[in-house]
Coordinates of C-alpha atoms in Angstrom, one line a residue:
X1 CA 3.2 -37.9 72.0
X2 CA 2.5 -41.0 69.5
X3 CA 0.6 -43.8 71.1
X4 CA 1.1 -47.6 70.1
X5 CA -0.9 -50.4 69.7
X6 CA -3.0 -51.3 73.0
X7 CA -2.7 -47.7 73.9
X8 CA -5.1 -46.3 71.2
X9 CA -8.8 -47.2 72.0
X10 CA -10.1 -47.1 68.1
X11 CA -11.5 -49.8 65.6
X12 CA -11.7 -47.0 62.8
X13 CA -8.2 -47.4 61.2
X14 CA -5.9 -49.7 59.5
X15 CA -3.0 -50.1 57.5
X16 CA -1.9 -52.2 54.6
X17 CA 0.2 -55.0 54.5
X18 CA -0.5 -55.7 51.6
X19 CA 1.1 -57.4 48.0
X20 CA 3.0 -60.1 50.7
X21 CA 1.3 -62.8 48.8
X22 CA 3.6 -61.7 45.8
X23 CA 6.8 -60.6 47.4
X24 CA 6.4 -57.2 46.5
X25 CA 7.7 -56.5 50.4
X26 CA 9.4 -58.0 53.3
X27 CA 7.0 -58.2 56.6
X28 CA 10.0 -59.1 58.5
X29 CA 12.2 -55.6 57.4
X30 CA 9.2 -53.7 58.5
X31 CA 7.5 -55.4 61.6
X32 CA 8.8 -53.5 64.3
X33 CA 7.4 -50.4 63.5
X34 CA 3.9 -51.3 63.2
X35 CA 2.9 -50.9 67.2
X36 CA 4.6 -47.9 66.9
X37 CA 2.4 -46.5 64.2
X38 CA -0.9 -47.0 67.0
X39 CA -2.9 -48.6 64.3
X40 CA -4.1 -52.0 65.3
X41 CA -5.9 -53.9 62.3
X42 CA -3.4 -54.8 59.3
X43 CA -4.7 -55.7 55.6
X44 CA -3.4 -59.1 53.9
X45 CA -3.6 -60.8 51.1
X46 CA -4.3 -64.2 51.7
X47 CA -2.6 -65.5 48.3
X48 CA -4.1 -68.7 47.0
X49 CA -1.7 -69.2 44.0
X50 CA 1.3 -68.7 47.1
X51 CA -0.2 -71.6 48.9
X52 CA -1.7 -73.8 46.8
X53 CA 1.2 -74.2 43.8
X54 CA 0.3 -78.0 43.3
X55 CA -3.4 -79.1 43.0
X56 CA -5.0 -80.3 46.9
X57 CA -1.6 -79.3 48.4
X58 CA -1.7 -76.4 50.5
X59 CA 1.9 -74.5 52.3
X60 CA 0.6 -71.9 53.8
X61 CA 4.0 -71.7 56.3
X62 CA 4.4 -68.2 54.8
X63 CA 1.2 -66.7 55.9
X64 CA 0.9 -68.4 59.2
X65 CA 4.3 -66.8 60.1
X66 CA 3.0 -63.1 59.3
X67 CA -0.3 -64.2 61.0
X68 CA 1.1 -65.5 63.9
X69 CA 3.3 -62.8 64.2
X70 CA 0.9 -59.6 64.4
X71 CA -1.2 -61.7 66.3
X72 CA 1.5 -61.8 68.6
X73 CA 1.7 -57.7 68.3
X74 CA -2.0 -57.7 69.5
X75 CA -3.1 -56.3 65.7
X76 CA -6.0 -57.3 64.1
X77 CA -6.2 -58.7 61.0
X78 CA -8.4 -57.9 57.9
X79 CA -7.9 -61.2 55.4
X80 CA -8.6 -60.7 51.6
X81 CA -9.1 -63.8 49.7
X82 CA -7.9 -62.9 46.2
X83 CA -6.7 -63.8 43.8
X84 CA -7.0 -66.4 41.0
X85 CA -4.7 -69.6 40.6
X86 CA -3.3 -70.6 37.1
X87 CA -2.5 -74.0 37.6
X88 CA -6.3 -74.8 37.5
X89 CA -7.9 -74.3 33.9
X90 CA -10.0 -71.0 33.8
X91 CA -8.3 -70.5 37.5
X92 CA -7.3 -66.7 36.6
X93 CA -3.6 -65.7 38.0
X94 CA -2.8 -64.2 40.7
X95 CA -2.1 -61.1 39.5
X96 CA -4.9 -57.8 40.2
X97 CA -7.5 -57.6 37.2
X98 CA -6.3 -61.7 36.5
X99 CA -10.2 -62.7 36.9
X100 CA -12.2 -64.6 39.2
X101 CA -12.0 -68.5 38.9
X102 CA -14.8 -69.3 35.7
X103 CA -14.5 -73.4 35.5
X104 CA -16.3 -76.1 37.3
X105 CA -12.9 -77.4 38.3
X106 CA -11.4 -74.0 39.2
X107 CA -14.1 -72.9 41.4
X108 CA -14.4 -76.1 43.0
X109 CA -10.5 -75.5 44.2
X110 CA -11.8 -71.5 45.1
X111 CA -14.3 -73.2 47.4
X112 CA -12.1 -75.6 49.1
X113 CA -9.3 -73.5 49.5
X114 CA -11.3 -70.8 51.2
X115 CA -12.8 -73.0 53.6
X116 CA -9.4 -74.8 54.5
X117 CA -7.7 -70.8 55.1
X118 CA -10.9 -70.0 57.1
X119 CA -10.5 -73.2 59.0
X120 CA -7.2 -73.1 59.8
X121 CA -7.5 -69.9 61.0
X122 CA -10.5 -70.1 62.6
X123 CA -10.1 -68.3 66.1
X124 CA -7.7 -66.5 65.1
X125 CA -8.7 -64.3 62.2
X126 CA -12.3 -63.3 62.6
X127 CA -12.4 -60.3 59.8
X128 CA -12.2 -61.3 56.2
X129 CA -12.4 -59.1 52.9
X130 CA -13.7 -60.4 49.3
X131 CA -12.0 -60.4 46.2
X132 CA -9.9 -57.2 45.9
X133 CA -10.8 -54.8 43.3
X134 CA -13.2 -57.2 41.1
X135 CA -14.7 -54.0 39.0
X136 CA -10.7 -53.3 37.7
X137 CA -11.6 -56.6 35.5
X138 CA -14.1 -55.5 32.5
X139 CA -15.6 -58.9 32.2
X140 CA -16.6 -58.7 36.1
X141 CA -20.4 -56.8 35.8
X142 CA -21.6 -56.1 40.0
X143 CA -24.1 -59.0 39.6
X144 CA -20.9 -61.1 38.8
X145 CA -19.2 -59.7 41.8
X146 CA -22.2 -60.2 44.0
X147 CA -22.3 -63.8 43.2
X148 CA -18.6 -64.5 43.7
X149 CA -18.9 -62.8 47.1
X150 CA -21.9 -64.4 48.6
X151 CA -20.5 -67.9 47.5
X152 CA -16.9 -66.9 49.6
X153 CA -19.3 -65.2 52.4
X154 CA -20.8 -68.8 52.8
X155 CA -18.0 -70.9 52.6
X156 CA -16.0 -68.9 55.1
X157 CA -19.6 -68.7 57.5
X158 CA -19.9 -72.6 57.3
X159 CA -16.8 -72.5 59.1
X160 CA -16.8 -69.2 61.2
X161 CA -20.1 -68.6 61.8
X162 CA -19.4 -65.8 63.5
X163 CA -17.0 -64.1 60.6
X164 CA -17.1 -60.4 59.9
X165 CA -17.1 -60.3 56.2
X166 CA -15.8 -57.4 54.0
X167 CA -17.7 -57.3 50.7
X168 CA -17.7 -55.1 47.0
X169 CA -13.9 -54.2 47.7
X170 CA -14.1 -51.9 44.4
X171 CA -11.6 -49.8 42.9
X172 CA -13.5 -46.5 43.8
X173 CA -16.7 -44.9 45.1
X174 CA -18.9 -46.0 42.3
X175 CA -22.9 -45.2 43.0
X176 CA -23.9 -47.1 39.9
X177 CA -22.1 -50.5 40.8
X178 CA -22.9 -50.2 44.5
X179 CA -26.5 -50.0 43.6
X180 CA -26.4 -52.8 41.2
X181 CA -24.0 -54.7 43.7
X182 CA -27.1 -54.3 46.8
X183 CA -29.8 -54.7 44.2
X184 CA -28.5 -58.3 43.5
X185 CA -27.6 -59.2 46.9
X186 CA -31.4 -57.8 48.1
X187 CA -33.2 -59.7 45.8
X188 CA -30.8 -63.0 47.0
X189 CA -31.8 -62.6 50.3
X190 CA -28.0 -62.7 51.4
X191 CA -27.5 -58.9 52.5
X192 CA -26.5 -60.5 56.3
X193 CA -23.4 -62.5 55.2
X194 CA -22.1 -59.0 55.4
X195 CA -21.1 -56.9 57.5
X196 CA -19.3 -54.1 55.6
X197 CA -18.9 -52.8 52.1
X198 CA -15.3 -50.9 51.1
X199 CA -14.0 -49.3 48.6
X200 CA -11.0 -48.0 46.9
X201 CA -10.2 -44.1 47.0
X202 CA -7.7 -42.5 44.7
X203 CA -7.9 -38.9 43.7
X204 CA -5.6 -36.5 43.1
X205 CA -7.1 -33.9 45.4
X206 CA -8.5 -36.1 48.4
X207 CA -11.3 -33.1 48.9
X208 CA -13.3 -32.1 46.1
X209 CA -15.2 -34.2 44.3
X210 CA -14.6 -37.5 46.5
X211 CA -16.9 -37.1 49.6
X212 CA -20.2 -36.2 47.2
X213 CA -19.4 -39.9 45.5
X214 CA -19.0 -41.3 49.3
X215 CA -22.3 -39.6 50.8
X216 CA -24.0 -41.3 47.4
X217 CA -22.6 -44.5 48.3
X218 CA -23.8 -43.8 51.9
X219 CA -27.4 -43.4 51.2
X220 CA -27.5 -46.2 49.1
X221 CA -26.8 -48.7 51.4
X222 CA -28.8 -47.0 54.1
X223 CA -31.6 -47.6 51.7
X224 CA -31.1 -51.5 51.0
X225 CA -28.8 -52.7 54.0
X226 CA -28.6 -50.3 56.9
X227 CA -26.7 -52.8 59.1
X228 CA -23.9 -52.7 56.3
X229 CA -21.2 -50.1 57.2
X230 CA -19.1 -48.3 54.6
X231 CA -15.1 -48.8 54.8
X232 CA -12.9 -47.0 53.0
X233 CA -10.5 -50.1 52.6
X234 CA -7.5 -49.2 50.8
X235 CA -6.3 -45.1 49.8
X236 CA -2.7 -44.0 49.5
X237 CA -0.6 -41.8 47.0
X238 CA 3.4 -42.3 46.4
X239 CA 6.2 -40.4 47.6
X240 CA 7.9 -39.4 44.5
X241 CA 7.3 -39.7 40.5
X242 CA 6.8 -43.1 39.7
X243 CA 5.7 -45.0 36.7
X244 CA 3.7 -47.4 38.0
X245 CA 0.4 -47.9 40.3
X246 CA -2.4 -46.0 41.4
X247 CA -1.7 -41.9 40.4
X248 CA 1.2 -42.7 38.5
X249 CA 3.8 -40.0 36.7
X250 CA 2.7 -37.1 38.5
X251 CA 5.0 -35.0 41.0
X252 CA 4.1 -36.5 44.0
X253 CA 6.8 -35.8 47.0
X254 CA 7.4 -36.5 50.3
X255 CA 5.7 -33.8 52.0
X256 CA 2.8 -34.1 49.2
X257 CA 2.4 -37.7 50.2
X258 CA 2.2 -36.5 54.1
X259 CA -0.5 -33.9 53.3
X260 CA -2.6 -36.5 51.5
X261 CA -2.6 -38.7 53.8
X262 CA -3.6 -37.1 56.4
X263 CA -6.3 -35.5 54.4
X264 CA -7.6 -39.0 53.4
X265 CA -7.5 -40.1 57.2
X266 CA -9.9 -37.0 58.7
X267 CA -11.6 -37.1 55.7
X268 CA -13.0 -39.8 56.0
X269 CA -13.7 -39.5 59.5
X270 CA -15.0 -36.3 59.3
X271 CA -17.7 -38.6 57.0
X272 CA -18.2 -41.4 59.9
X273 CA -16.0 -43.4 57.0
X274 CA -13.7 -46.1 58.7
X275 CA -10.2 -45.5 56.9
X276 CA -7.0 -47.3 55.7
X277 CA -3.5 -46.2 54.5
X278 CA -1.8 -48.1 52.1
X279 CA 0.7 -49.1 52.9
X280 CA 3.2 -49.2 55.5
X281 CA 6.0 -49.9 53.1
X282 CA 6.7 -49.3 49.7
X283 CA 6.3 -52.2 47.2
X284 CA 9.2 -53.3 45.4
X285 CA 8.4 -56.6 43.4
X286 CA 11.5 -59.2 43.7
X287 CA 13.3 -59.4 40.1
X288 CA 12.8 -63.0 40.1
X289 CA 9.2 -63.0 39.8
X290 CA 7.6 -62.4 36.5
X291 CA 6.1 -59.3 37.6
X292 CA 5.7 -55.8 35.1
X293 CA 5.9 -53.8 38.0
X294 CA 8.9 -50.9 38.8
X295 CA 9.1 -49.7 42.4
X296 CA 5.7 -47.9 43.8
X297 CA 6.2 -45.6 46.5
X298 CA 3.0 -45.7 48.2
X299 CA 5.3 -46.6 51.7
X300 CA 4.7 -44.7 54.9
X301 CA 8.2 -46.5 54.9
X302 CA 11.2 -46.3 52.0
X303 CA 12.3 -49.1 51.2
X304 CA 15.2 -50.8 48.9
X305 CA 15.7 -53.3 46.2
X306 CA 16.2 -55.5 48.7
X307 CA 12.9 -54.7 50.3
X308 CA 14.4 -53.4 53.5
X309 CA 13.6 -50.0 55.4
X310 CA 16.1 -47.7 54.5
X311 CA 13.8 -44.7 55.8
X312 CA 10.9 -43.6 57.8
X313 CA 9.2 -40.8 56.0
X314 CA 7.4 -37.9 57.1
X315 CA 3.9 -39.4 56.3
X316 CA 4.6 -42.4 59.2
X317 CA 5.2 -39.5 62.2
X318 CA 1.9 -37.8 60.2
X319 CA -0.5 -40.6 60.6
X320 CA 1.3 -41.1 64.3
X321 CA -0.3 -38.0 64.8
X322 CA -3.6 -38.6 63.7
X323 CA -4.4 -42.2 65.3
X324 CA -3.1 -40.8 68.3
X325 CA -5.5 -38.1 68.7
X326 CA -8.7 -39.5 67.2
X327 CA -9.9 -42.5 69.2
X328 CA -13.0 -43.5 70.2
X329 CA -13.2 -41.1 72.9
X330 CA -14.5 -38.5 70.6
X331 CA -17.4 -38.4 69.0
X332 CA -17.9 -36.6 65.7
X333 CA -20.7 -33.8 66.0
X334 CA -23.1 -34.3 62.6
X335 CA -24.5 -30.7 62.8
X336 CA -21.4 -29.0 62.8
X337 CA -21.7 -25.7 65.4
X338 CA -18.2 -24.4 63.4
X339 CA -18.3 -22.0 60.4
X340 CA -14.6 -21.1 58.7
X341 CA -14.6 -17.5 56.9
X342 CA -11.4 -17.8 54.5
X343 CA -10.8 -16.7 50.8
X344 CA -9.8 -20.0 50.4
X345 CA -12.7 -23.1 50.6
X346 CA -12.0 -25.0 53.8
X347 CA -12.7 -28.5 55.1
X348 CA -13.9 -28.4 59.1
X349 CA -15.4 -30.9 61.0
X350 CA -15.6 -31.0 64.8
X351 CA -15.4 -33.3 67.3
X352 CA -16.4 -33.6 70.9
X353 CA -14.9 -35.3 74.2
X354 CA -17.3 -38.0 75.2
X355 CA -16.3 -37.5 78.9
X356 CA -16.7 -33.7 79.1
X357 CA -18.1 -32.2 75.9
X358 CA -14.6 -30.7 74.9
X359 CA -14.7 -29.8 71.4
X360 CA -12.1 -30.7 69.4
X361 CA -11.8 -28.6 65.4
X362 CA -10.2 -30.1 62.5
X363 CA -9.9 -27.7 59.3
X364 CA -7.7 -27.2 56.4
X365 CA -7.7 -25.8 52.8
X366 CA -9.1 -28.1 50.4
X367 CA -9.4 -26.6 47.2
X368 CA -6.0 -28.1 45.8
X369 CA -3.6 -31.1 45.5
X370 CA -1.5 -30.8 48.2
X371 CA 1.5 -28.8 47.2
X372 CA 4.9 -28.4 48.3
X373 CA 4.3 -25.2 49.3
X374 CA 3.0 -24.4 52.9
X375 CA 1.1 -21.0 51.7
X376 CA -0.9 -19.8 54.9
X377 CA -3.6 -18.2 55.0
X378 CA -5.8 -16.6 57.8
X379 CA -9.5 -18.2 58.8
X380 CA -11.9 -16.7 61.0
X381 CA -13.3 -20.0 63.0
X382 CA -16.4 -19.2 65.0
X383 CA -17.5 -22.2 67.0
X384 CA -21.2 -21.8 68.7
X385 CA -21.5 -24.0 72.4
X386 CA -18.0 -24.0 73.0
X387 CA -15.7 -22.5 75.8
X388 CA -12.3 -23.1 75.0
X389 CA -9.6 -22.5 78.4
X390 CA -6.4 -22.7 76.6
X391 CA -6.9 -23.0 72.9
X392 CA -3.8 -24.5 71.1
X393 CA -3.8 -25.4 67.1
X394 CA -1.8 -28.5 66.0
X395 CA -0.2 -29.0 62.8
X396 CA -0.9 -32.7 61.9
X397 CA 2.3 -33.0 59.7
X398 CA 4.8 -31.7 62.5
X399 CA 3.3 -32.4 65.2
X400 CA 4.0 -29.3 66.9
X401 CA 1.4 -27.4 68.9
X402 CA 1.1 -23.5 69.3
X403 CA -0.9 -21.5 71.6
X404 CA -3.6 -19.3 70.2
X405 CA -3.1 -15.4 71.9
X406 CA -5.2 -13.7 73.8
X407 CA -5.7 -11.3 71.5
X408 CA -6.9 -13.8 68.9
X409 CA -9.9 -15.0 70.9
X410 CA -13.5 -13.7 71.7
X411 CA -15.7 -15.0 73.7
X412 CA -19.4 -14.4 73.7
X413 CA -21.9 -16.7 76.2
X414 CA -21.6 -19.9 74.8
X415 CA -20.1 -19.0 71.4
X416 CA -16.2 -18.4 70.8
X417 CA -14.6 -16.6 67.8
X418 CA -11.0 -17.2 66.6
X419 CA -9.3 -15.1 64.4
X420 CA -6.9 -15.2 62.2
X421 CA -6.1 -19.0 63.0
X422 CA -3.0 -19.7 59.8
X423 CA -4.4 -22.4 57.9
X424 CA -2.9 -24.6 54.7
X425 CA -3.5 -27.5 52.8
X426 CA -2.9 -29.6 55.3
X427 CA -5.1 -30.3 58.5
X428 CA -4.7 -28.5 62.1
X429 CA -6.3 -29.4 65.1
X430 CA -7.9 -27.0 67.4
X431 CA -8.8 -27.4 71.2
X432 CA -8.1 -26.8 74.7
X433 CA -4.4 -27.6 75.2
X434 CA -5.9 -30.0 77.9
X435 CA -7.0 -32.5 75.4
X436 CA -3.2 -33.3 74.1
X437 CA -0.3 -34.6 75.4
X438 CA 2.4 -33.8 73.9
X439 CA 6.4 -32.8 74.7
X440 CA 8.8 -29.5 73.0
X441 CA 10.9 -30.7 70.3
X442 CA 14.7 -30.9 70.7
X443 CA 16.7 -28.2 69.9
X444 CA 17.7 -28.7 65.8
X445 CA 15.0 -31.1 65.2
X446 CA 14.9 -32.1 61.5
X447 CA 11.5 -31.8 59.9
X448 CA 9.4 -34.9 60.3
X449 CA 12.0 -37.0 61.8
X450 CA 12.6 -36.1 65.5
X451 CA 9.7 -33.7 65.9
X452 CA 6.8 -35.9 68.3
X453 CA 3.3 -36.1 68.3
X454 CA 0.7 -34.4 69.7
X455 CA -1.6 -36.9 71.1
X456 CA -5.1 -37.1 73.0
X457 CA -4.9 -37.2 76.8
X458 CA -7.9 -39.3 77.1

């Protein structure tokens, strides 16, 4: 059963809110269903240009009404301080790849603007996030982007000393700029204005390919800043063929969208990754605005011209599922004791209860783009230290949960062996039935609309 906000014990997850600073949504049409989702951090855009439109004279009515709001709704809130401002001279635009500020004058405005948004919401937003996506500029080198986000770091930490700052913010795993990025701030001395570094991930196949850039990135910053923890700060793929945005004019679908995201989410946990989904709703830029933008599908939400929910898609109930199960009751066991025997390569990582040692196995098939089609394939899953009562396997997308037969199950001492367990490119959950909550479908439930989730049961 799905579990909202102030019911899920976890720090690890968060969703976007993003492009609000540009009315490419409505926060209002789509509110109500984030405590429902169980995520509680949101992503914003702070929008200087939005709230600063004639020079020293700040409205930023529009932001404290979203901030206010999901502060209401018990949701944290991760605040990004991009972008640039035209109506200074070299003050960039506020558009993504528009340029940090370059001019005396404009970066003069940067710093007084971010230390006016950091002190009027000073005990109220604690968590802010640098300039988003500075390598997507060509003219913005890592020693640039280091520079910018140390002088942002210290303006917002003269006013929240306290602040939790978000730093790199790049477009993808990149091991070359990260290095250069630490390198810089190292030799500056300024490595403890932050306390995490994020980046962007968008690949066609979540799987193969990704997670050897990530452990890269991973090393590196276990090398020059330890205390710095890696975020995956912003991943999502659309629900349908679009022209523009991230992934763009390829079949994506529904279902596709589902698969993916969910491979993104344990992905990343299963590498000790915090993760983000963007975005709860899909963006669709207001036709007054000067914008070269058509409708982007990246929504766990669909959305109209009008920017208001016309549909919840299958990849909300999906992630539902996940942030319901994976809290910070379980721990994720490094060495795994789990080996998968399937023609197909498999992704497995396992978890275990903190209270009782319950292991909890996530696996699926990633050697592909998720597909439309649900191909099955059996997977011998032998698991050494584990006991399992009542094993159960849960499909992540449906949320349904069937029992594993007798006749499927051998146990050894401390070792257990499953057999033939269906998997697909899309990720199932084993463990005791004891460690979910969950409640039958209706009779003539429609696919991803009706069905519930499983969830842990603490």
């Amino acid at each position: 059963m799905p579990r909202k906000v102030g019911e899920v014990r976890s720090q690890q997850w968060m969703i976007g809110c993003e492009t609000l600073d540009r009315n490419f949504a409505d926060y209002n049409a789509y509110k109500a269903y984030l405590v429902p989702l169980g995520i509680g951090r949101i992503r914003l855009q702070s929008g200087w240009a939005t709230c600063e439109r004639e020079p020293g004279k700040y409205d930023f009515r529009w932001l404290d009404r979203i901030i206010h709001d999901a502060r209401s709704r018990h949701l944290e809130i991760l605040l990004t301080t991009s972008y640039g401002n035209p109506i200074y001279p070299g003050g960039g635009n506020r558009n993504l790849g528009g340029g940090f500020p370059t001019s005396a004058e404009a970066l003069a405005a940067w710093d007084k603007w971010v230390g006016t948004m950091a002190l009027r919401y000073k005990g109220i937003v604690r968590d802010y996030e640098m300039w988003n996506e500075p390598d997507g500029n060509k003219g913005h080198d890592p020693n640039l982007i280091a520079d910018v986000n140390i002088r942002t770091a210290e303006t917002i930490k003269r006013v929240i000393p306290d602040a939790r700052i978000a730093a790199g913010v790049l477009c993808s795993p990149n091991s070359k700029k990260t290095e250069d990025w630490l390198k810089r701030v190292t030799e500056l001395k300024k490595e403890r204005l932050f306390t995490w570094f994020t980046y962007h991930a968008y690949t066609h196949n979540p799987d193969k390919g990704h997670y050897e850039n990530v452990e890269r990135l991973k090393a590196l910053i276990a090398q020059y800043a330890p205390h710095i923890k890696l975020w995956q700060g912003e991943a999502g793929v659309e629900s349908e063929t679009c022209v523009h945005g991230a992934m763009s004019q390829y079949p994506w679908t529904e279902l596709k969208q589902a698969k993916w995201v969910a491979r993104r989410m344990l992905g990343d946990l299963g590498h000790d990754v915090w993760s983000s989904v963007f975005s709860i709703a899909d963006l669709c830029p207001n036709r007054d605005d000067d914008y070269e933008l058509d409708v982007c599908r990246f929504g766990l939400l669909k959305t109209d011209e009008t920017q208001q929910v016309v549909k919840v898609k299958p990849a909300y109930y999906t992630v539902q599922n996940v942030v319901s199960v994976f809290d910070e009751t379980l721990d994720r066991v490094a060495d795994s004791p789990a080996e998968v025997v399937c023609h197909r390569p498999c992704a497995v990582h396992v978890y275990k209860k903190k209270a009782d040692g319950r292991l909890l196995l996530t696996i699926w098939d990633n050697s592909n783009v998720p597909s439309d089609a649900n191909d099955i394939v059996g997977a011998t899953v032998a698991v050494r230290g584990a006991t399992f009562t009542e094993p159960v396997r849960v499909d992540t997308i449906t949320g349904r949960v069937y029992r594993i037969p007798a006749s499927w199950i051998n146990q050894t001492g401390g070792n257990v062996t499953l057999k033939d367990i269906p998997v697909y490119d899309a990720p199932v959950l084993i463990g005791d039935r004891s460690l979910f909550q969950y409640q039958a479908a209706p009779p003539g439930a429609q696919y991803g609309i009706t069905e519930r989730s499983a969830s842990s049961s603490g």
